[in-house]
Coordinates of C-alpha atoms in Angstrom, one line a residue:
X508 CA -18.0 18.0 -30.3
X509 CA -16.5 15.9 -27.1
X510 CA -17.3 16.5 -23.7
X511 CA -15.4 15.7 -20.5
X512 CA -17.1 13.1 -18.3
X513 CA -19.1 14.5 -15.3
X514 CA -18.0 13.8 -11.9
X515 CA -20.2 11.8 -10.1
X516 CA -19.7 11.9 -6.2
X517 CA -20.6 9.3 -4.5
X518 CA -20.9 10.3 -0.5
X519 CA -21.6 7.1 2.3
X520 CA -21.8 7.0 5.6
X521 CA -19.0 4.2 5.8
X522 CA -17.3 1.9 3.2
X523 CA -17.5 -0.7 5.8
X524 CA -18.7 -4.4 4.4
X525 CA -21.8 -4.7 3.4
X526 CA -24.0 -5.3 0.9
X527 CA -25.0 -1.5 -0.2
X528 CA -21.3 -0.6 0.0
X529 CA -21.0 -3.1 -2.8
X530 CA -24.0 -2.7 -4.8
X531 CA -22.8 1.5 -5.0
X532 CA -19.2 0.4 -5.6
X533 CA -20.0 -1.9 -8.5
X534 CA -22.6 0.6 -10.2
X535 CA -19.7 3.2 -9.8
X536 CA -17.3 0.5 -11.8
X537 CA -19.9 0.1 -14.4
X538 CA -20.8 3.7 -15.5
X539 CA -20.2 5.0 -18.8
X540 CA -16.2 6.3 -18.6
X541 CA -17.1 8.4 -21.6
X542 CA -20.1 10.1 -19.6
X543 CA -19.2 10.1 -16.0
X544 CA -16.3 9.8 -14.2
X545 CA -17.0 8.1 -10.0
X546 CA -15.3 9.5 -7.0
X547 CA -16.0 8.8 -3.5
X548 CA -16.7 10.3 0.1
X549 CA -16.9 8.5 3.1
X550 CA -18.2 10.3 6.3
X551 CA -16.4 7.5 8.4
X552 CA -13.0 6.1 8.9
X553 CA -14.1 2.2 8.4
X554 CA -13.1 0.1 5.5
X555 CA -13.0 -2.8 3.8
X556 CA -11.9 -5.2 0.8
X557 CA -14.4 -3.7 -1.3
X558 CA -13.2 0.3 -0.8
X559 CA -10.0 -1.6 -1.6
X560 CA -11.5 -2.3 -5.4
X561 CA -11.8 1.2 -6.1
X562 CA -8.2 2.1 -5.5
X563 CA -7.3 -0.5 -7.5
X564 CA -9.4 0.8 -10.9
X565 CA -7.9 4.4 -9.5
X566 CA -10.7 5.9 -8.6
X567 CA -10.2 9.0 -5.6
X568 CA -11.9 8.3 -2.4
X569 CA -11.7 11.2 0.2
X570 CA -12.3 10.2 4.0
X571 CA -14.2 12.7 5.9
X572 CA -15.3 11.5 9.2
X573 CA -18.3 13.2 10.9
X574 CA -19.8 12.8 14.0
X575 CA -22.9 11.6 14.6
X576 CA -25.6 14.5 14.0
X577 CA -25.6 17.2 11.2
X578 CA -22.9 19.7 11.7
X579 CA -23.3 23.0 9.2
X580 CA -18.9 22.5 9.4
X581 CA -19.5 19.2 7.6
X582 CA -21.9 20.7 4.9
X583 CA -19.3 23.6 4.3
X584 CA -16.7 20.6 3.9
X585 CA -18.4 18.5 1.6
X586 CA -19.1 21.5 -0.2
X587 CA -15.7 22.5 -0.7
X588 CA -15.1 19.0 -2.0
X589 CA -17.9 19.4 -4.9
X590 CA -16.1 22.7 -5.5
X591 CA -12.9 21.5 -6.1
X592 CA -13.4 18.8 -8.0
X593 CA -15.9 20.3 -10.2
X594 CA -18.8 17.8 -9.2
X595 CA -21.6 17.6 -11.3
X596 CA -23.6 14.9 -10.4
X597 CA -24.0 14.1 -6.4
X598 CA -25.3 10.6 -5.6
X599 CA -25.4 10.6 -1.8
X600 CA -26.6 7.0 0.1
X601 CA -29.0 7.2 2.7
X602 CA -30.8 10.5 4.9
X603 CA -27.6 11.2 6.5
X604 CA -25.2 11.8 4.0
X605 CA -28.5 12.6 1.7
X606 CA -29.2 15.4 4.2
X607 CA -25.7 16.8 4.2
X608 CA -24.9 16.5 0.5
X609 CA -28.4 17.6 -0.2
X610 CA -27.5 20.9 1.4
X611 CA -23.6 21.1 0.0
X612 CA -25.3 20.9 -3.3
X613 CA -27.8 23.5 -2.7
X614 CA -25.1 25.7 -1.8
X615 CA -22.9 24.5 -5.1
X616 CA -26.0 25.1 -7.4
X617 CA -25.3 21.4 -8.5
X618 CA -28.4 20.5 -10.7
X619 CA -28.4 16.4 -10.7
X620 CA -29.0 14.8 -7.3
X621 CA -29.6 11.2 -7.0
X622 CA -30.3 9.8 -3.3
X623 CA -30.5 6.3 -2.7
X624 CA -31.8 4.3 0.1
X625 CA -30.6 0.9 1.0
X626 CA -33.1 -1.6 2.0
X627 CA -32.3 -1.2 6.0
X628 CA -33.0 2.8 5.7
X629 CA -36.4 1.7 4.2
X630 CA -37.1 -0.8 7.2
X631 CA -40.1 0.7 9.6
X632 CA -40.4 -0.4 13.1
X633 CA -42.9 -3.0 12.8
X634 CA -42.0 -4.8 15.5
X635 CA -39.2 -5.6 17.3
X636 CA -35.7 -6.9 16.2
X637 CA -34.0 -7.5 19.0
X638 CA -30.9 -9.4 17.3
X639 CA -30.0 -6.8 14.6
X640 CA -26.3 -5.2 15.7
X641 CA -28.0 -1.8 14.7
X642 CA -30.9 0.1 15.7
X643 CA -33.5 0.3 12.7
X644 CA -32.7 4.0 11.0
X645 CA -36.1 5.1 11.1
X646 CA -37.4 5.1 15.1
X647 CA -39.6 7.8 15.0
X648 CA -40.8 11.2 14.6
X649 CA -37.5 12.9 14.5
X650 CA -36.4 10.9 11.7
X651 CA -39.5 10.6 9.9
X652 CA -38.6 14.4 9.7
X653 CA -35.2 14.4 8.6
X654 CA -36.2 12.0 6.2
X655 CA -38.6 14.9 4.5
X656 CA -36.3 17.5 4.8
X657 CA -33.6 15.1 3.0
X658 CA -35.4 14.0 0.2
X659 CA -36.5 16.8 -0.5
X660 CA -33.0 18.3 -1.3
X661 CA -32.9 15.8 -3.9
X662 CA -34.1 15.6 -7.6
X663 CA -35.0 12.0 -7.4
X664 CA -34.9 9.4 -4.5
X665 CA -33.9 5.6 -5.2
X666 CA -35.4 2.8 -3.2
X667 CA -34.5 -1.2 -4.0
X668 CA -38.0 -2.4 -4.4
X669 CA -41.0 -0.8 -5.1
X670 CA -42.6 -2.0 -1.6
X671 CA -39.5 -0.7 0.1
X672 CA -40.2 2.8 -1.3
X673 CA -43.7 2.6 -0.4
X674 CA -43.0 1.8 2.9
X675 CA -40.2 4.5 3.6
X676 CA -42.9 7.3 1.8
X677 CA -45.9 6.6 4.2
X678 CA -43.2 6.3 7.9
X679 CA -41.8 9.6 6.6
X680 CA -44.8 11.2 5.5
X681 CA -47.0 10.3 8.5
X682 CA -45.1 12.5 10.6
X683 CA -46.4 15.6 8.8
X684 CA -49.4 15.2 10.7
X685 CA -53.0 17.2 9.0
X686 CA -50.5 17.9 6.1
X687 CA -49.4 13.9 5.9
X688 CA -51.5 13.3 2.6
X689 CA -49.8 16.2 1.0
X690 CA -46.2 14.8 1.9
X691 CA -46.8 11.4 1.1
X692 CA -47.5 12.8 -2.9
X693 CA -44.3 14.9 -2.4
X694 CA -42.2 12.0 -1.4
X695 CA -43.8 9.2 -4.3
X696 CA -43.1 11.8 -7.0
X697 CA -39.4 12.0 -6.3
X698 CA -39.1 8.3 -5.6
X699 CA -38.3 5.3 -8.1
X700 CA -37.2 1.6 -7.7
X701 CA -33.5 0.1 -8.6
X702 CA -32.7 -3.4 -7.6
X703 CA -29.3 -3.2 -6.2
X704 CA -27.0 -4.6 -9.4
X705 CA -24.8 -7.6 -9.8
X706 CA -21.9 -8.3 -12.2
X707 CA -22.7 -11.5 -13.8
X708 CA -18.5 -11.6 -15.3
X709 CA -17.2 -13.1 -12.2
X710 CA -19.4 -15.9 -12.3
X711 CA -18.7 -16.2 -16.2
X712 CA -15.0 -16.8 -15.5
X713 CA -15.5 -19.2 -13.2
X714 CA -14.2 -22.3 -15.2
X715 CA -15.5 -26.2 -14.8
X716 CA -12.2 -27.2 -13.5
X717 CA -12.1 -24.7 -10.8
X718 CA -15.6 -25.7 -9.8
X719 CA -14.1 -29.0 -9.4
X720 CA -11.2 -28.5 -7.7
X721 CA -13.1 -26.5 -4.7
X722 CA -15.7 -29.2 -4.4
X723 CA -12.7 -31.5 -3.5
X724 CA -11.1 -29.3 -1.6
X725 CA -14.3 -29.2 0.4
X726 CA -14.7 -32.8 0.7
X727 CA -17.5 -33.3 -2.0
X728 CA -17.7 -36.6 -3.8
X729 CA -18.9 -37.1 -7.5
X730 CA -22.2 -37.1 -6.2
X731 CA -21.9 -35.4 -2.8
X732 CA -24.9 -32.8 -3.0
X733 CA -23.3 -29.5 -1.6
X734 CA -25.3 -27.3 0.6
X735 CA -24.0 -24.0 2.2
X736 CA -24.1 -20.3 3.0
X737 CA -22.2 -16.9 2.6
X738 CA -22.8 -14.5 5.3
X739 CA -21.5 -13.2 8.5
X740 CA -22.1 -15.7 11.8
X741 CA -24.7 -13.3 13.4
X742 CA -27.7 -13.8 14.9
X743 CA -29.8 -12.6 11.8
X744 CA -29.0 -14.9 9.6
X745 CA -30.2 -17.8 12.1
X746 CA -27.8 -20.9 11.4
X747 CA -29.2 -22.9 14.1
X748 CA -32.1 -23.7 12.4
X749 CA -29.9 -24.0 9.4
X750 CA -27.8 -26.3 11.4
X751 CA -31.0 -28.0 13.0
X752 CA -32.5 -28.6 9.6
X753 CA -29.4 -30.2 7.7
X754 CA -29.3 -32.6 10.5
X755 CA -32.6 -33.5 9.9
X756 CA -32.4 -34.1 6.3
X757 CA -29.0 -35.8 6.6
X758 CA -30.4 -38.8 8.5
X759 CA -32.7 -39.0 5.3
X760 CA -30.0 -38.4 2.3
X761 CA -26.2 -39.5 2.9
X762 CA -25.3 -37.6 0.1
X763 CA -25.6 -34.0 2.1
X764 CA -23.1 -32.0 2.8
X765 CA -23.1 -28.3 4.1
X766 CA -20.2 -25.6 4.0
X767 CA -20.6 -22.3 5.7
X768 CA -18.4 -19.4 4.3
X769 CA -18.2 -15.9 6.5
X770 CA -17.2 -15.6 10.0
X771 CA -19.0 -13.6 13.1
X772 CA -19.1 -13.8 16.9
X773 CA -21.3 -16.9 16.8
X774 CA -18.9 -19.6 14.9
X775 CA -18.4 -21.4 18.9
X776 CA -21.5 -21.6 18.8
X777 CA -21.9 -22.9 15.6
X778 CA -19.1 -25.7 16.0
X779 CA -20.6 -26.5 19.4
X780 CA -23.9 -27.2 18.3
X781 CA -22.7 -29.0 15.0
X782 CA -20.8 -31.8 17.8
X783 CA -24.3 -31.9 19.6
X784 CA -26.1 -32.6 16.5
X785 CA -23.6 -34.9 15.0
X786 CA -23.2 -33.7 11.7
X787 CA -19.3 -32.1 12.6
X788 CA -17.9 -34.5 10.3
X789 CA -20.4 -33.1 7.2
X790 CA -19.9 -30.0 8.0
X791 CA -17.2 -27.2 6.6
X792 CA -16.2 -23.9 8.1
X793 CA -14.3 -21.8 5.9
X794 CA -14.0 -18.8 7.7
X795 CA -13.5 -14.9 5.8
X796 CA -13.7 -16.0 2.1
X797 CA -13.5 -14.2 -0.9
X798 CA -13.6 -16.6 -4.0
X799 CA -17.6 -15.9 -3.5
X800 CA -18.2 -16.8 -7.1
X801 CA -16.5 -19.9 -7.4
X802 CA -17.6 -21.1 -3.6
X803 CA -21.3 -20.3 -4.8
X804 CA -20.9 -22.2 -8.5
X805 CA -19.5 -25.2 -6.5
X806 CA -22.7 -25.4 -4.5
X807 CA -25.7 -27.5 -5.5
X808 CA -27.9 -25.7 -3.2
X809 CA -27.6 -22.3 -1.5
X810 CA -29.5 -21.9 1.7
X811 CA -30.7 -18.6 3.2
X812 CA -32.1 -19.1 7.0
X813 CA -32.7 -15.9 8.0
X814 CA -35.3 -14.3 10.0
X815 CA -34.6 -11.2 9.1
X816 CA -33.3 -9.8 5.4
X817 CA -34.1 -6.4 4.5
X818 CA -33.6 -7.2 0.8
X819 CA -31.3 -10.1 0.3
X820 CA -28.1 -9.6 -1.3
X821 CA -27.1 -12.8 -1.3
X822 CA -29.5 -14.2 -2.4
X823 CA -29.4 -12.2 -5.8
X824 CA -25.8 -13.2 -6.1
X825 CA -27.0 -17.1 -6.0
X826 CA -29.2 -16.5 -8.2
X827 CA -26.7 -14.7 -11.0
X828 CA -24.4 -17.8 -10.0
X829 CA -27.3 -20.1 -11.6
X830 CA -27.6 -21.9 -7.3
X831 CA -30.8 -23.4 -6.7
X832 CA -31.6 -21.7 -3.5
X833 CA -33.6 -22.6 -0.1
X834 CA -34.8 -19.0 1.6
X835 CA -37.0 -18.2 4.7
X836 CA -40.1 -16.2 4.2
X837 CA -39.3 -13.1 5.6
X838 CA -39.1 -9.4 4.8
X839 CA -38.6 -9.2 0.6
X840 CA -37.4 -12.8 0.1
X841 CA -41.1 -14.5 -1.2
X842 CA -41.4 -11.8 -4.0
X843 CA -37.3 -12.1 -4.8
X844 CA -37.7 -15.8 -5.2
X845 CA -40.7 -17.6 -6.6
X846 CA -41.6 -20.9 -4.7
X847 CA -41.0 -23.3 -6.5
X848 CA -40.2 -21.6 -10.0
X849 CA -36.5 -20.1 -9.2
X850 CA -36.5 -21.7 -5.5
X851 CA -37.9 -23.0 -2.4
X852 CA -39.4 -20.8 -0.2
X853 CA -40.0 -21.9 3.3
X854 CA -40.9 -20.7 6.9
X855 CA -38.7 -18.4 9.2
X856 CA -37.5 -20.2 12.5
X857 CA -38.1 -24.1 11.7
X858 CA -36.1 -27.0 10.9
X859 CA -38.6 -29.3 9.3
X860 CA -39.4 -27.1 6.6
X861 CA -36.2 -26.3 5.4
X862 CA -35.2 -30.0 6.0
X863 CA -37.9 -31.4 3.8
X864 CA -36.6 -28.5 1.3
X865 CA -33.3 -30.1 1.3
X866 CA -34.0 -33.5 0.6
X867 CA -36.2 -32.6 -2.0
X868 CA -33.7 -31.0 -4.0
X869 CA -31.1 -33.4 -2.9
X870 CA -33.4 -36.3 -4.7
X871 CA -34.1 -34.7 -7.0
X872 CA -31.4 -33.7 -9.5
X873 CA -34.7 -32.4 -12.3
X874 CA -35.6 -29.8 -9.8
X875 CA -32.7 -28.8 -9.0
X876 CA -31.6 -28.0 -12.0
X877 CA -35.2 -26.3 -13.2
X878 CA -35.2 -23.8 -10.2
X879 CA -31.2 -22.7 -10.4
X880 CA -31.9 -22.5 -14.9
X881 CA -34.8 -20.4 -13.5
X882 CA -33.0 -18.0 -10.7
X883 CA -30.3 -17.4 -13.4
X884 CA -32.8 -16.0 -16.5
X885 CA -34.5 -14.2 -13.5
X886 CA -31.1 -12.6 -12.4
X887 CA -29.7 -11.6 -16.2
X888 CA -32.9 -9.9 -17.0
X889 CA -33.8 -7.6 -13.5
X890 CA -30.8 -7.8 -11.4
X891 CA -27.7 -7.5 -13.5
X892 CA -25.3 -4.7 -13.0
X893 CA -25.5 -3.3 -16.6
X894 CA -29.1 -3.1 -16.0
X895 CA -28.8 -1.1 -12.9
X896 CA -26.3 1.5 -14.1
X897 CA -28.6 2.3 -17.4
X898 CA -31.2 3.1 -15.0
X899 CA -29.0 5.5 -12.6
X900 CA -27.7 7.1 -15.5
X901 CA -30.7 8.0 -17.0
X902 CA -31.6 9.3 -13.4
X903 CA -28.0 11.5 -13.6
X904 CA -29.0 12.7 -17.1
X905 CA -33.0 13.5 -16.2
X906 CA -34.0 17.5 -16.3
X907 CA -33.5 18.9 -12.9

């Protein structure tokens, strides 16, 4: 006997850029068609090139914008929408639209719900980021609790890493007070770790002769040694030092030369301090890009500067791209990248590091080659998209 897919209903605060808007986008593109069939819900009105991806394989999205808060008008609404689509499955992405879906599904008697945390929801406030364009999602007591009452609506709960769940359990948990012991077991037993996913086909397609024809385009010689970054020009990803460091290690090797895709408020900045340090001439600005694959198999090194990264997404797309990569110690970086085994890991915040890094792996070829062979197995085996959905799915299918 056949049976229909199930509708799975993915709900998100925004499908704005970022890197948990495409990690949930391509584990939607990869399910099972013959099991589950993806729609989406998006309790904002921003967008992006990657929402634009699901309209293209057809698949619905509804916008339902939502002011900030919980609004019992909003759960009634989302409710309506599992109703009339005949959802099965709910997989809402982070303690907002957890909390609201949570509560829609309650109401629909919908038995699978899946609630997943990106790897900024899990961040605690350790200390103080001033630079980050958001407040950190969990500030205090008031959302340690809605963080409890959220997860709680939920069958199981899906952290990136395994620290990263540990660290959301014991901030959400503490607030219980006498009883914090007693949440904290609550919490673990729902929760489980799933690297956000990659699909490793669009770096398959990339062809030699592409590879080729982008390193010219970008001013690389036959043995220019091609260093760069994908990323927006913020703060958090800390190009200065970047741009302080390539300096340094371009005095030493001639063969350097460093392209920077992604755009942000800082690229004056960025060119201004480039014509101070006098590496303008080396140094590429491409701006909003989109060939990521081909721009990061054109690279011999991919550099990762910043001094904050609550997980790393690209950094896990070098790796599936086979880069050898330079990253900063911070956050989950050092136990996403092994010194010296699938990259070189080196301190937040200064040049002469991450300079030395560079010239080491511009000299030698060996190396360079031994950590990106290295990143790549890494990537196929625990980061790779096909990977990720099995893992969901079996979440979707588990007894409620």
């Amino acid at each position: 006997m056949t049976h229909e897919p199930r509708t799975v209903l993915y709900v998100m605060d925004t499908l704005g850029l970022s890197g948990r808007t495409k990690g949930i986008i391509d584990l939607a593109l990869h399910l099972d068609p013959r099991r589950y069939r993806p729609r989406f819900c998006s309790l904002g009105e921003e967008t992006s090139e990657l929402a634009e991806r699901l309209h293209e394989r057809g698949i619905p999205v509804d916008f339902l914008p939502l002011p900030a808060g919980l609004r019992p008008d909003g759960v009634w609404q989302i409710a309506q929408l599992i109703r009339r689509h005949r959802v099965e499955v709910v997989h809402p992405v982070n303690p907002r639209p957890i909390l609201y879906v949570g509560s829609a599904a309650k109401l629909c008697r919908v038995r699978s719900a899946v609630g997943s945390l990106s790897a900024f929801a899990c961040q605690v406030p350790d200390r103080e980021y001033r630079f980050l364009p958001q407040e950190l999602v969990n500030r205090g007591r008031r959302q340690a609790l809605r963080n409890q009452v959220a997860c709680r609506l939920m069958n199981h709960v899906v952290a990136v890493s395994e620290e990263l769940g540990e660290r959301f359990c014991r901030f959400t948990a503490d607030a219980a007070g006498p009883l914090a012991e007693r949440a904290y077991r609550s919490l673990k037993r729902r929760m489980h770790a799933i690297s956000y996913g990659i699909d490793l086909e669009p770096y398959r397609r990339v062809t030699a002769e592409e590879v080729a024809a982008l390193r010219a385009q970008l001013g690389a010689k036959p043995d220019t040694v091609l260093v760069g970054s994908v990323g927006r020009l913020v703060e958090q990803k800390d190009y200065p030092t970047q741009l302080a460091a390539f300096a340094l290690a371009a005095r030493q090797e001639p063969r350097l030369r460093m392209v920077l895709a992604g755009d942000g408020p800082l690229r004056g900045a960025i060119e201004a301090q480039a014509d101070e340090l006098g590496i303008r001439d080396r140094l590429v600005l491409l701006g909003h890009w989109t060939r990521v694959p081909a721009l990061l198999r054109a690279l011999d090194v991919f550099v990762l500067a910043s001094k904050f990264e609550p997980y790393g997404v690209a950094l896990l797309e070098a790796k599936c791209a086979g880069s050898a990569i330079v990253a900063t110690a911070v956050n989950e970086i050092p136990k996403l990248l092994r010194d010296g085994a699938t990259g070189l890991v080196v301190p937040a915040e200064a040049p002469e590091p991450m300079a030395r890094a560079f010239v080491r792996l511009a000299q030698d070829a060996a190396l360079r080659k031994a950590v990106a062979d290295g990143a790549f197995a890494e990537a196929e085996q625990k980061h790779s998209i096909a990977a990720v959905a099995g893992a969901y799915q079996a979440l979707y299918d588990a007894p409620s």
